[in-house]
Coordinates of C-alpha atoms in Angstrom, one line a residue:
Chain A
M211 CA -2.8 1.7 0.4
S212 CA -5.2 -0.8 1.8
A213 CA -5.0 -4.5 1.5
A214 CA -8.3 -4.9 -0.2
A215 CA -7.2 -2.4 -2.8
L216 CA -4.5 -4.8 -3.8
V217 CA -6.8 -7.8 -4.0
P218 CA -7.6 -8.2 -7.7
A219 CA -11.2 -7.1 -8.1
A220 CA -13.8 -9.8 -8.5
P221 CA -15.4 -9.7 -11.9
A222 CA -18.5 -8.0 -10.5
G223 CA -19.6 -6.9 -13.9
R224 CA -21.7 -10.1 -14.3
R225 CA -24.8 -8.2 -15.2
R226 CA -23.9 -7.5 -18.7
A227 CA -24.7 -4.3 -20.4
S228 CA -28.2 -5.1 -21.8
R229 CA -27.8 -2.9 -24.8
R230 CA -24.2 -2.2 -25.4
G231 CA -23.3 1.3 -26.2
V232 CA -26.4 3.0 -24.7
L233 CA -24.4 5.2 -22.5
P234 CA -22.1 7.7 -24.2
G235 CA -18.5 8.3 -23.5
F236 CA -16.9 4.9 -24.1
G237 CA -14.4 6.3 -26.7
L238 CA -13.5 9.2 -24.6
T239 CA -13.0 7.4 -21.3
M240 CA -11.4 4.4 -22.8
G241 CA -9.0 6.5 -24.8
L242 CA -8.1 8.6 -21.7
T243 CA -7.6 5.4 -19.7
L244 CA -5.4 3.7 -22.2
F245 CA -3.4 6.9 -22.9
W246 CA -2.7 7.5 -19.2
L247 CA -2.0 3.9 -18.4
S248 CA 0.4 3.6 -21.4
A249 CA 2.2 6.9 -20.7
I250 CA 2.7 6.4 -17.0
V251 CA 2.9 2.7 -16.4
L252 CA 3.3 0.6 -19.6
L253 CA 5.8 2.7 -21.5
P254 CA 8.2 3.0 -18.5
L255 CA 8.0 -0.6 -17.6
A256 CA 8.5 -1.5 -21.3
A257 CA 11.6 0.6 -21.2
L258 CA 12.9 -1.4 -18.3
I259 CA 12.2 -4.7 -20.0
A260 CA 13.8 -3.5 -23.2
K261 CA 16.9 -2.2 -21.4
S262 CA 17.2 -5.4 -19.4
T263 CA 16.9 -7.7 -22.5
G264 CA 19.7 -5.6 -23.9
L265 CA 21.9 -7.0 -21.1
G266 CA 21.6 -10.5 -22.6
P267 CA 22.0 -13.7 -20.8
S268 CA 25.7 -13.0 -20.0
G269 CA 24.7 -9.6 -18.5
F270 CA 22.2 -11.3 -16.3
A271 CA 24.6 -14.0 -15.4
R272 CA 27.1 -11.3 -14.3
V273 CA 24.4 -9.5 -12.2
L274 CA 23.3 -12.8 -10.6
G275 CA 26.9 -14.0 -10.2
D276 CA 27.8 -11.1 -7.9
P277 CA 27.9 -12.5 -4.3
R278 CA 26.6 -9.2 -3.0
V279 CA 23.5 -9.5 -5.2
L280 CA 23.0 -13.1 -4.0
A281 CA 23.3 -12.0 -0.4
A282 CA 20.8 -9.2 -0.9
L283 CA 18.4 -11.7 -2.6
R284 CA 18.8 -14.0 0.4
V285 CA 18.3 -11.3 2.9
S286 CA 15.3 -9.8 1.1
F287 CA 13.5 -13.1 0.6
G288 CA 14.5 -14.7 3.9
V289 CA 13.4 -11.8 6.0
S290 CA 10.3 -11.1 3.9
L291 CA 9.2 -14.7 4.2
A292 CA 9.7 -14.7 8.0
A293 CA 7.7 -11.4 8.2
A294 CA 4.9 -12.7 6.1
C295 CA 4.7 -15.9 8.3
I296 CA 4.6 -13.8 11.5
N297 CA 1.9 -11.6 9.9
A298 CA -0.1 -14.6 8.8
V299 CA -0.3 -15.8 12.4
F300 CA -0.7 -12.4 14.2
G301 CA -2.8 -11.0 11.4
V302 CA -5.4 -13.7 11.9
L303 CA -5.2 -13.2 15.7
V304 CA -5.8 -9.4 15.3
A305 CA -8.6 -9.9 12.8
W306 CA -10.2 -12.4 15.0
V307 CA -10.0 -10.2 18.1
L308 CA -11.3 -7.2 16.2
T309 CA -14.3 -8.9 14.7
R310 CA -15.3 -11.4 17.4
Y311 CA -14.6 -9.6 20.7
D312 CA -15.9 -6.4 22.1
F313 CA -13.6 -4.3 24.3
P314 CA -13.1 -0.6 24.9
G315 CA -11.1 1.0 22.2
R316 CA -11.9 -1.7 19.6
R317 CA -13.0 0.7 16.9
L318 CA -9.9 2.8 17.4
L319 CA -7.7 -0.2 17.3
D320 CA -9.4 -1.3 14.2
A321 CA -8.7 2.0 12.5
A322 CA -5.1 1.9 13.7
V323 CA -4.5 -1.3 11.7
D324 CA -4.3 0.9 8.6
L325 CA -1.6 3.1 10.1
P326 CA 1.2 1.4 8.3
F327 CA -0.6 2.1 5.0
A328 CA -1.1 5.7 5.9
I329 CA 2.2 6.6 7.5
P330 CA 4.9 7.6 5.0
T331 CA 7.5 4.8 5.0
A332 CA 10.4 7.2 5.8
V333 CA 8.5 8.3 8.9
A334 CA 7.9 4.8 10.0
G335 CA 11.5 4.0 9.2
I336 CA 13.1 6.6 11.5
A337 CA 10.6 5.9 14.2
L338 CA 11.4 2.2 14.2
A339 CA 15.1 2.9 14.0
S340 CA 15.0 5.1 17.1
I341 CA 12.8 2.7 19.1
Y342 CA 15.1 -0.3 18.4
A343 CA 18.4 1.5 18.4
P344 CA 20.7 0.5 21.4
N345 CA 19.7 3.8 23.1
G346 CA 16.0 3.5 22.1
W347 CA 12.9 2.5 24.2
I348 CA 13.1 -1.1 23.3
G349 CA 16.6 -1.4 22.0
G350 CA 17.8 0.0 25.3
L351 CA 15.9 -2.8 27.1
V352 CA 17.7 -5.6 25.3
A353 CA 21.1 -3.8 25.0
P354 CA 22.2 -4.8 28.6
F355 CA 21.9 -8.5 27.5
G356 CA 24.2 -7.8 24.5
A357 CA 21.3 -8.1 22.1
K358 CA 21.1 -5.8 19.1
I359 CA 17.9 -5.3 17.1
A360 CA 18.3 -2.2 14.9
F361 CA 21.1 -2.3 12.4
T362 CA 20.9 -6.1 12.1
P363 CA 18.6 -8.3 10.0
W364 CA 16.3 -8.4 13.1
G365 CA 15.6 -4.7 12.5
I366 CA 14.6 -5.5 8.9
L367 CA 12.2 -8.1 10.3
I368 CA 10.6 -5.6 12.7
A369 CA 10.1 -3.1 9.9
L370 CA 8.7 -5.6 7.5
V371 CA 6.3 -7.1 10.1
A372 CA 4.9 -3.6 10.7
V373 CA 4.6 -2.9 6.9
G374 CA 2.9 -6.2 6.0
L375 CA 0.5 -6.6 8.9
P376 CA -2.5 -4.7 7.5
F377 CA -2.5 -6.9 4.4
V378 CA -3.4 -10.1 6.3
V379 CA -5.8 -8.4 8.8
R380 CA -7.7 -6.7 6.0
T381 CA -8.1 -9.7 3.8
V382 CA -9.0 -12.1 6.7
Q383 CA -11.3 -9.7 8.6
P384 CA -14.3 -9.7 6.2
V385 CA -14.2 -13.5 5.9
I386 CA -14.4 -13.9 9.7
A387 CA -17.2 -11.4 9.8
E388 CA -19.2 -13.4 7.3
S389 CA -18.3 -16.8 8.7
D390 CA -21.3 -19.1 9.2
R391 CA -22.2 -19.1 12.8
E392 CA -24.7 -21.9 12.4
A393 CA -22.0 -24.3 11.4
E394 CA -20.2 -23.3 14.6
E395 CA -23.3 -23.8 16.6
A396 CA -23.8 -27.2 15.0
S397 CA -20.3 -28.2 15.8
A398 CA -20.6 -27.1 19.4
T399 CA -23.9 -28.9 19.7
L400 CA -22.4 -32.1 18.4
G401 CA -19.9 -31.9 21.2
A402 CA -16.8 -30.5 19.6
S403 CA -14.6 -28.5 21.9
R404 CA -14.1 -24.8 21.0
L405 CA -10.5 -25.5 19.8
R406 CA -11.7 -28.3 17.6
T407 CA -14.5 -26.2 16.2
F408 CA -12.0 -23.5 15.4
R409 CA -9.6 -25.9 13.7
R410 CA -12.3 -28.0 11.8
V411 CA -15.1 -25.5 11.1
L412 CA -13.8 -21.9 11.4
L413 CA -10.3 -22.2 10.0
P414 CA -10.8 -24.0 6.7
P415 CA -12.8 -21.2 5.1
L416 CA -10.2 -18.7 6.2
I417 CA -7.4 -20.4 4.5
P418 CA -7.7 -18.7 1.0
A419 CA -7.9 -15.3 2.7
I420 CA -4.9 -16.1 4.8
L421 CA -2.9 -17.2 1.8
T422 CA -3.9 -14.1 -0.1
G423 CA -2.9 -11.9 2.8
F424 CA 0.3 -13.8 3.1
A425 CA 1.1 -13.4 -0.5
L426 CA 0.2 -9.7 -0.5
S427 CA 2.3 -9.1 2.6
L428 CA 5.2 -11.0 1.1
A429 CA 5.0 -9.0 -2.2
R430 CA 5.0 -5.8 -0.3
C431 CA 7.8 -6.8 2.0
V432 CA 10.2 -7.8 -0.8
G433 CA 9.8 -4.4 -2.5
E434 CA 9.8 -2.3 0.7
Y435 CA 12.5 0.3 0.9
G436 CA 11.7 3.4 3.0
S437 CA 10.8 1.8 6.3
V438 CA 13.7 -0.7 6.1
I439 CA 16.8 1.4 5.2
F440 CA 16.9 3.4 8.4
I441 CA 16.7 0.4 10.7
A442 CA 18.6 -2.1 8.6
G443 CA 22.2 -0.9 9.0
N444 CA 22.6 -1.7 5.3
L445 CA 25.8 -3.7 5.8
P446 CA 26.6 -5.4 2.5
Y447 CA 26.2 -9.2 2.6
V448 CA 24.5 -9.0 6.0
S449 CA 21.6 -6.5 6.2
E450 CA 21.5 -5.1 2.7
I451 CA 18.1 -5.5 0.9
L452 CA 17.6 -5.8 -2.8
P453 CA 15.8 -2.5 -3.4
L454 CA 18.7 -0.7 -1.6
L455 CA 21.2 -2.5 -3.7
I456 CA 19.5 -1.1 -6.8
V457 CA 19.8 2.4 -5.4
V458 CA 23.5 1.7 -4.5
K459 CA 24.2 0.6 -8.1
L460 CA 22.4 3.6 -9.5
E461 CA 24.5 5.9 -7.3
E462 CA 27.6 4.1 -8.6
Y463 CA 26.4 4.8 -12.2
D464 CA 26.2 1.1 -12.7
Y465 CA 23.0 1.4 -14.8
A466 CA 23.4 -2.1 -16.3
G467 CA 23.5 -3.6 -12.8
A468 CA 20.6 -1.6 -11.5
T469 CA 18.5 -2.4 -14.6
G470 CA 19.3 -6.1 -14.2
L471 CA 18.3 -6.1 -10.6
A472 CA 15.2 -4.1 -11.3
A473 CA 14.2 -6.5 -14.0
I474 CA 14.6 -9.4 -11.6
M475 CA 12.4 -7.6 -9.0
L476 CA 9.8 -6.8 -11.6
A477 CA 9.7 -10.5 -12.6
I478 CA 9.2 -11.3 -8.9
S479 CA 6.4 -8.8 -8.7
F480 CA 4.7 -10.3 -11.8
G481 CA 5.1 -13.8 -10.3
M482 CA 3.5 -12.7 -7.0
L483 CA 0.7 -11.0 -8.8
L484 CA 0.0 -14.2 -10.8
V485 CA 0.0 -16.3 -7.6
I486 CA -2.4 -13.9 -5.9
N487 CA -4.7 -13.9 -8.9
L488 CA -4.6 -17.7 -8.9
I489 CA -5.5 -17.9 -5.2
Q490 CA -8.4 -15.5 -5.9
A491 CA -9.6 -17.6 -8.8
W492 CA -9.3 -20.8 -6.8
T493 CA -11.2 -19.2 -4.0
R494 CA -14.0 -18.0 -6.3
R495 CA -14.2 -21.5 -7.9
R496 CA -14.4 -23.1 -4.5
T497 CA -17.0 -20.9 -3.0
G498 CA -18.9 -20.3 -6.2
D499 CA -18.8 -16.7 -5.3
A500 CA -18.2 -14.0 -8.0
Chain T
M295 CA -12.2 -1.3 3.2
H296 CA -13.7 -3.7 5.6
E297 CA -16.9 -4.2 7.5
P298 CA -17.5 -1.1 9.6
A299 CA -17.4 -3.5 12.6
P300 CA -20.9 -4.5 13.6
P301 CA -21.2 -5.0 17.3
P302 CA -19.9 -8.5 18.0
P303 CA -22.5 -10.9 19.3
A304 CA -22.8 -11.2 23.0
P305 CA -20.3 -13.7 24.4
D306 CA -21.9 -17.0 24.5
S307 CA -20.5 -20.0 26.3
V308 CA -20.8 -22.3 23.3
L309 CA -20.0 -19.9 20.5
S310 CA -17.1 -18.1 22.1
E311 CA -13.9 -18.9 23.9
P312 CA -13.7 -19.0 27.7
L313 CA -13.2 -15.6 29.2
A314 CA -9.6 -16.2 30.1
V315 CA -8.8 -17.2 26.5
R316 CA -10.6 -14.1 25.2
V317 CA -8.7 -11.8 27.5
A318 CA -5.4 -13.4 26.7
L319 CA -6.0 -13.3 22.9
T320 CA -7.2 -9.7 23.1
A321 CA -4.2 -8.7 25.2
L322 CA -1.8 -10.4 22.7
A323 CA -3.5 -8.6 19.8
V324 CA -3.4 -5.3 21.5
L325 CA 0.3 -5.8 22.5
F326 CA 1.2 -6.7 19.0
L327 CA -0.6 -3.7 17.4
G328 CA 0.8 -1.5 20.1
L329 CA 4.3 -2.6 19.5
F330 CA 4.3 -2.5 15.7
V331 CA 1.8 0.1 14.8
L332 CA 1.1 2.5 17.7
L333 CA 4.5 2.8 19.3
P334 CA 6.2 4.2 16.1
L335 CA 3.5 6.9 16.0
V336 CA 4.0 7.8 19.6
V337 CA 7.7 8.0 19.2
V338 CA 7.4 10.4 16.2
F339 CA 5.5 12.9 18.3
T340 CA 7.5 12.5 21.5
E341 CA 10.8 12.8 19.7
A342 CA 9.5 15.8 17.8
L343 CA 8.2 17.6 20.9
R344 CA 11.1 16.7 23.2
P345 CA 13.1 19.8 22.5
G346 CA 9.9 21.9 22.9
L347 CA 7.3 23.3 20.6
A348 CA 9.5 26.2 19.7
A349 CA 12.1 23.8 18.3
V350 CA 9.4 22.2 16.1
R351 CA 8.4 25.6 14.8
D352 CA 12.0 26.5 14.0
A353 CA 12.6 23.2 12.3
L354 CA 9.5 23.7 10.1
A355 CA 10.2 27.4 9.5
D356 CA 13.7 26.5 8.2
E357 CA 14.2 27.5 4.6
D358 CA 14.9 24.0 3.3
A359 CA 12.0 22.6 5.2
M360 CA 9.6 25.2 3.8
A361 CA 10.9 24.5 0.3
A362 CA 10.3 20.7 0.9
I363 CA 6.8 21.4 2.2
R364 CA 6.0 23.6 -0.8
L365 CA 7.3 21.0 -3.2
T366 CA 5.4 18.2 -1.6
L367 CA 2.2 20.3 -1.8
L368 CA 2.9 21.1 -5.4
V369 CA 3.6 17.5 -6.4
A370 CA 0.4 16.3 -4.7
A371 CA -1.6 19.2 -6.3
I372 CA -0.5 18.0 -9.7
S373 CA -0.6 14.3 -9.4
V374 CA -3.8 13.8 -7.3
P375 CA -6.2 15.6 -9.7
L376 CA -4.6 13.8 -12.7
N377 CA -5.1 10.4 -11.2
A378 CA -8.6 11.3 -10.0
V379 CA -9.6 12.2 -13.6
F380 CA -8.0 9.0 -14.8
G381 CA -9.7 7.0 -12.1
V382 CA -13.2 8.3 -13.0
A383 CA -12.6 7.8 -16.7
A384 CA -11.2 4.2 -16.1
A385 CA -14.1 3.3 -13.8
W386 CA -16.7 4.7 -16.4
A387 CA -15.1 2.6 -19.2
V388 CA -14.7 -0.5 -17.1
A389 CA -18.0 -0.4 -15.3
K390 CA -20.4 0.8 -17.9
F391 CA -19.2 -1.1 -21.0
E392 CA -18.4 -4.6 -22.0
F393 CA -15.2 -5.1 -24.0
P394 CA -12.6 -7.9 -24.4
G395 CA -9.6 -7.7 -22.2
K396 CA -11.4 -6.0 -19.4
S397 CA -9.9 -8.0 -16.6
L398 CA -6.4 -7.5 -18.1
L399 CA -7.0 -3.8 -18.1
V400 CA -8.0 -3.9 -14.4
T401 CA -4.9 -5.9 -13.6
L402 CA -2.8 -3.4 -15.4
I403 CA -4.3 -0.5 -13.5
D404 CA -3.3 -2.3 -10.3
L405 CA 0.2 -2.9 -11.5
P406 CA 1.9 0.0 -9.8
F407 CA 0.8 -1.4 -6.4
S408 CA 2.9 -4.5 -7.0
V409 CA 6.1 -2.8 -8.2
S410 CA 8.8 -1.9 -5.7
P411 CA 9.0 1.9 -5.2
V412 CA 12.6 1.8 -6.1
V413 CA 11.8 0.1 -9.4
S414 CA 9.0 2.7 -10.0
G415 CA 11.6 5.4 -9.8
L416 CA 14.2 3.6 -11.8
V417 CA 12.0 3.2 -14.8
F418 CA 11.9 7.0 -15.2
V419 CA 15.6 7.2 -14.9
L420 CA 15.9 4.7 -17.7
L421 CA 13.6 6.7 -19.8
F422 CA 14.6 10.3 -19.1
G423 CA 18.0 10.1 -17.3
A424 CA 21.3 11.1 -18.8
Q425 CA 21.9 7.5 -19.9
G426 CA 18.2 7.0 -20.7
L427 CA 16.3 6.4 -23.9
F428 CA 15.3 10.1 -24.3
G429 CA 18.3 11.4 -22.3
P430 CA 20.3 12.8 -25.3
W431 CA 17.2 14.4 -26.8
L432 CA 16.2 16.0 -23.5
R433 CA 19.7 17.4 -23.0
A434 CA 19.9 18.8 -26.5
H435 CA 16.6 20.6 -25.8
D436 CA 17.6 21.6 -22.3
V437 CA 14.7 19.9 -20.7
E438 CA 15.3 18.5 -17.2
I439 CA 13.1 15.7 -15.9
I440 CA 15.3 13.5 -13.7
F441 CA 16.8 15.3 -10.7
A442 CA 14.1 17.9 -11.3
V443 CA 10.4 18.5 -10.4
P444 CA 8.9 16.8 -13.5
G445 CA 10.6 13.5 -12.6
I446 CA 9.3 13.7 -9.0
V447 CA 5.8 14.3 -10.4
L448 CA 6.0 11.4 -12.8
A449 CA 7.2 9.0 -10.1
T450 CA 4.5 10.1 -7.8
V451 CA 1.8 9.8 -10.5
F452 CA 3.1 6.2 -11.2
V453 CA 2.8 5.0 -7.6
T454 CA -0.5 6.7 -6.9
L455 CA -2.2 5.8 -10.2
P456 CA -4.4 3.0 -9.0
F457 CA -5.9 4.6 -5.9
V458 CA -9.0 6.4 -7.2
A459 CA -9.7 3.8 -10.0
R460 CA -9.6 1.0 -7.4
E461 CA -12.2 2.6 -5.2
L462 CA -14.6 3.5 -8.1
I463 CA -14.5 0.4 -10.4
P464 CA -16.1 -2.1 -8.0
L465 CA -18.6 0.5 -6.7
M466 CA -19.7 1.6 -10.2
Q467 CA -19.9 -2.0 -11.3
E468 CA -22.2 -2.7 -8.4
Q469 CA -24.4 0.3 -9.1
G470 CA -25.0 -0.8 -12.7
M471 CA -26.3 1.8 -15.1
A472 CA -30.1 1.9 -14.6
D473 CA -29.9 5.4 -13.2
E474 CA -27.9 6.7 -16.1
E475 CA -30.1 5.0 -18.6
A476 CA -33.2 6.5 -17.0
A477 CA -31.6 10.0 -17.2
L478 CA -30.7 9.4 -20.9
T479 CA -34.2 8.3 -21.7
L480 CA -35.4 11.5 -20.1
G481 CA -33.3 13.4 -22.6
A482 CA -30.2 14.4 -20.6
G483 CA -26.9 14.6 -22.4
G484 CA -23.9 12.5 -21.6
L485 CA -22.1 15.1 -19.5
R486 CA -25.2 16.0 -17.7
V487 CA -25.9 12.4 -16.8
F488 CA -22.4 12.1 -15.4
L489 CA -22.6 15.3 -13.4
T490 CA -26.1 14.9 -12.0
V491 CA -26.5 11.2 -11.8
T492 CA -23.2 9.4 -11.6
L493 CA -21.1 11.9 -9.7
P494 CA -23.5 12.1 -6.7
N495 CA -23.6 8.3 -6.6
I496 CA -19.9 8.0 -6.4
R497 CA -18.9 11.1 -4.5
W498 CA -17.9 9.5 -1.2
A499 CA -16.0 6.7 -2.8
L500 CA -14.3 9.3 -5.0
L501 CA -13.4 11.4 -1.9
Y502 CA -12.1 8.2 -0.2
G503 CA -9.9 7.4 -3.2
V504 CA -8.6 10.9 -3.4
L505 CA -7.7 10.9 0.3
L506 CA -5.7 7.7 0.0
C507 CA -4.1 8.9 -3.2
N508 CA -3.1 12.2 -1.6
A509 CA -1.7 10.6 1.5
R510 CA 0.5 8.4 -0.7
A511 CA 1.5 11.2 -3.0
M512 CA 2.7 13.3 -0.1
G513 CA 4.4 10.4 1.7
E514 CA 6.0 8.6 -1.2
F515 CA 9.7 8.0 -0.5
G516 CA 11.4 5.2 -2.5
A517 CA 10.3 6.2 -6.0
V518 CA 10.8 9.9 -5.4
S519 CA 14.2 9.3 -3.8
V520 CA 15.5 7.6 -6.9
V521 CA 14.5 10.4 -9.3
S522 CA 15.0 13.4 -7.1
G523 CA 18.7 13.8 -6.7
H524 CA 18.2 15.2 -3.2
I525 CA 18.9 18.8 -4.1
R526 CA 18.1 20.8 -1.1
G527 CA 15.6 23.6 -1.6
L528 CA 14.9 22.4 -5.1
T529 CA 14.1 18.7 -5.4
N530 CA 13.6 17.7 -1.8
T531 CA 10.1 16.6 -0.8
M532 CA 9.2 16.3 2.9
P533 CA 10.0 12.6 3.2
L534 CA 13.3 13.1 1.5
H535 CA 14.0 16.1 3.8
V536 CA 13.3 13.8 6.8
E537 CA 15.9 11.4 5.5
I538 CA 18.5 14.0 5.0
L539 CA 18.0 15.5 8.5
Y540 CA 18.1 12.1 10.0
N541 CA 21.3 11.1 8.3
E542 CA 22.9 14.3 9.5
Y543 CA 22.0 13.4 13.0
Q544 CA 19.6 16.3 13.3
F545 CA 17.1 14.0 14.9
A546 CA 14.9 16.7 16.5
A547 CA 14.4 18.5 13.2
A548 CA 13.9 15.1 11.3
F549 CA 11.1 14.1 13.7
A550 CA 9.6 17.6 13.6
V551 CA 9.1 17.3 9.8
A552 CA 8.1 13.6 10.3
S553 CA 5.5 14.6 12.8
L554 CA 3.9 16.8 10.2
L555 CA 3.7 13.9 7.8
A556 CA 2.4 11.7 10.6
L557 CA -0.3 14.3 11.3
L558 CA -1.3 14.1 7.7
A559 CA -1.5 10.3 8.0
L560 CA -3.7 10.6 11.1
V561 CA -6.0 13.1 9.5
T562 CA -6.3 10.9 6.4
L563 CA -7.0 7.9 8.6
A564 CA -9.6 9.7 10.7
A565 CA -11.4 11.0 7.5
K566 CA -11.3 7.5 6.0
S567 CA -12.8 5.9 9.2
I568 CA -15.5 8.5 9.3
L569 CA -16.4 7.9 5.7
E570 CA -16.4 4.1 6.3
W571 CA -18.7 4.5 9.4
R572 CA -21.1 7.0 8.0
Y573 CA -21.3 6.1 4.3
A574 CA -20.7 2.4 4.5
D575 CA -23.5 1.8 2.0
E576 CA -22.2 4.3 -0.5
L577 CA -18.7 2.9 -0.3
N578 CA -20.1 -0.6 -0.5
G579 CA -18.7 -1.6 -3.8
S580 CA -15.2 -0.8 -2.6
R581 CA -15.4 -3.5 0.0
R582 CA -14.5 -6.7 -1.9
H583 CA -15.3 -9.8 0.1

């Protein structure tokens, strides 16, 4: 629900158990953990992987050879990438303003950043659809110029920007809060302009956090379903996203197709998770911080 | 999940941007947040209230809406406690003991966060659906999981599994186990140590995790939508009911039910912010920098 919750935890358990097994309950809690994790997460995911390997290479080739699937992949990835880029820029701006400036309503705004996490996706979906529909508050403003936002890929972009924003803000914010003000001071004393100080002193330490936020935002956007389908229009080849196509295939009883697509999405998730973990490891190595 | 916003330093000519830049950046950030985050919330309530309060009451008193509300509460009442117990157990095992594969375990606990909701629902269809692995057996024994309440609970448990564990693991790692060891030395039993020493130490973080878990459990749409079958009055949760009403062009009723969910989100967010402001130290471990 929150960005930080998605950032793989730092291995904080550096202070090792001095005497292993002093505390009771390892068997019980570990058993419970492994049982629940296996029953709820691992077994079902294993079923998906097993079913999809049953498709074989030819089955996957058929899934991936479908132009509608390729179009959905392009839409999902293209729009998610664009949304994550927008979020990387505006997320840093929002994080900066919220941590560095004081203005009335700052705390309220800070709490509001988490709204996309807290609001059910279907609720956000119908709200965005009605705002950007041709008769909506904003859709109505651009309609006279012949522009359409909802029910086009632009609508998907709007929904994904809203969904992914908190990830960047919440990963970048703590780094800005902890940034070294002395380095800034030194830079200013040495005659650097404010912009140059930002570019050369403030920005570099933020890069790993921005990358992590970008990746988290991208991962979430590619899989997002609820807030997109209402505003997207869901036109095959144009504004149909990958998760929706899985649902469509399921409704057509095309289990093989749905399974193949789901396996591809799962592989993408694993890939993104790996990338995020690598960024984290790289950051820790660079900063020497556990 | 972040610093509870210490008052920013007084604007300093060297260490801050010129006033005009500050105002412009702030305005841009406020506009952006307003457009993408606040406006949807405002729209939900204005659209719901447009036909008047009575219409909202009627929409919520509708038989199918009531059934959806009841089912949503039931699903949350089952899945949240289960995942809370799991979260506490997982945090105890991970934070208090050393074992090989620990970081893999933590990554696996996080896994549901990275899986698309639709895929999260689909995996249960592949297991328990008519074409699924256990499908024939289930049908022979007349057990319904997919397109029935058990499937909805399973999908919800899947997507909400990490919430409590994610809050507790870093906090309990940070707290170490000196307190527990002291209690043990003084002769307390394992359960007593947990109830009187550990639990008070983690109560706010536990509440925080339960809040987030509950909000997601009640609001989950994609995963539940795949396993539910959308049977009115039987397998419709509130978010699914919103979808059905919206697709039937009953916009006022859709937004009425949606406003109830939005209200839940607001309450969750308020409670979360209060916890963050008041108990920052006791949630400390949950803030990973």
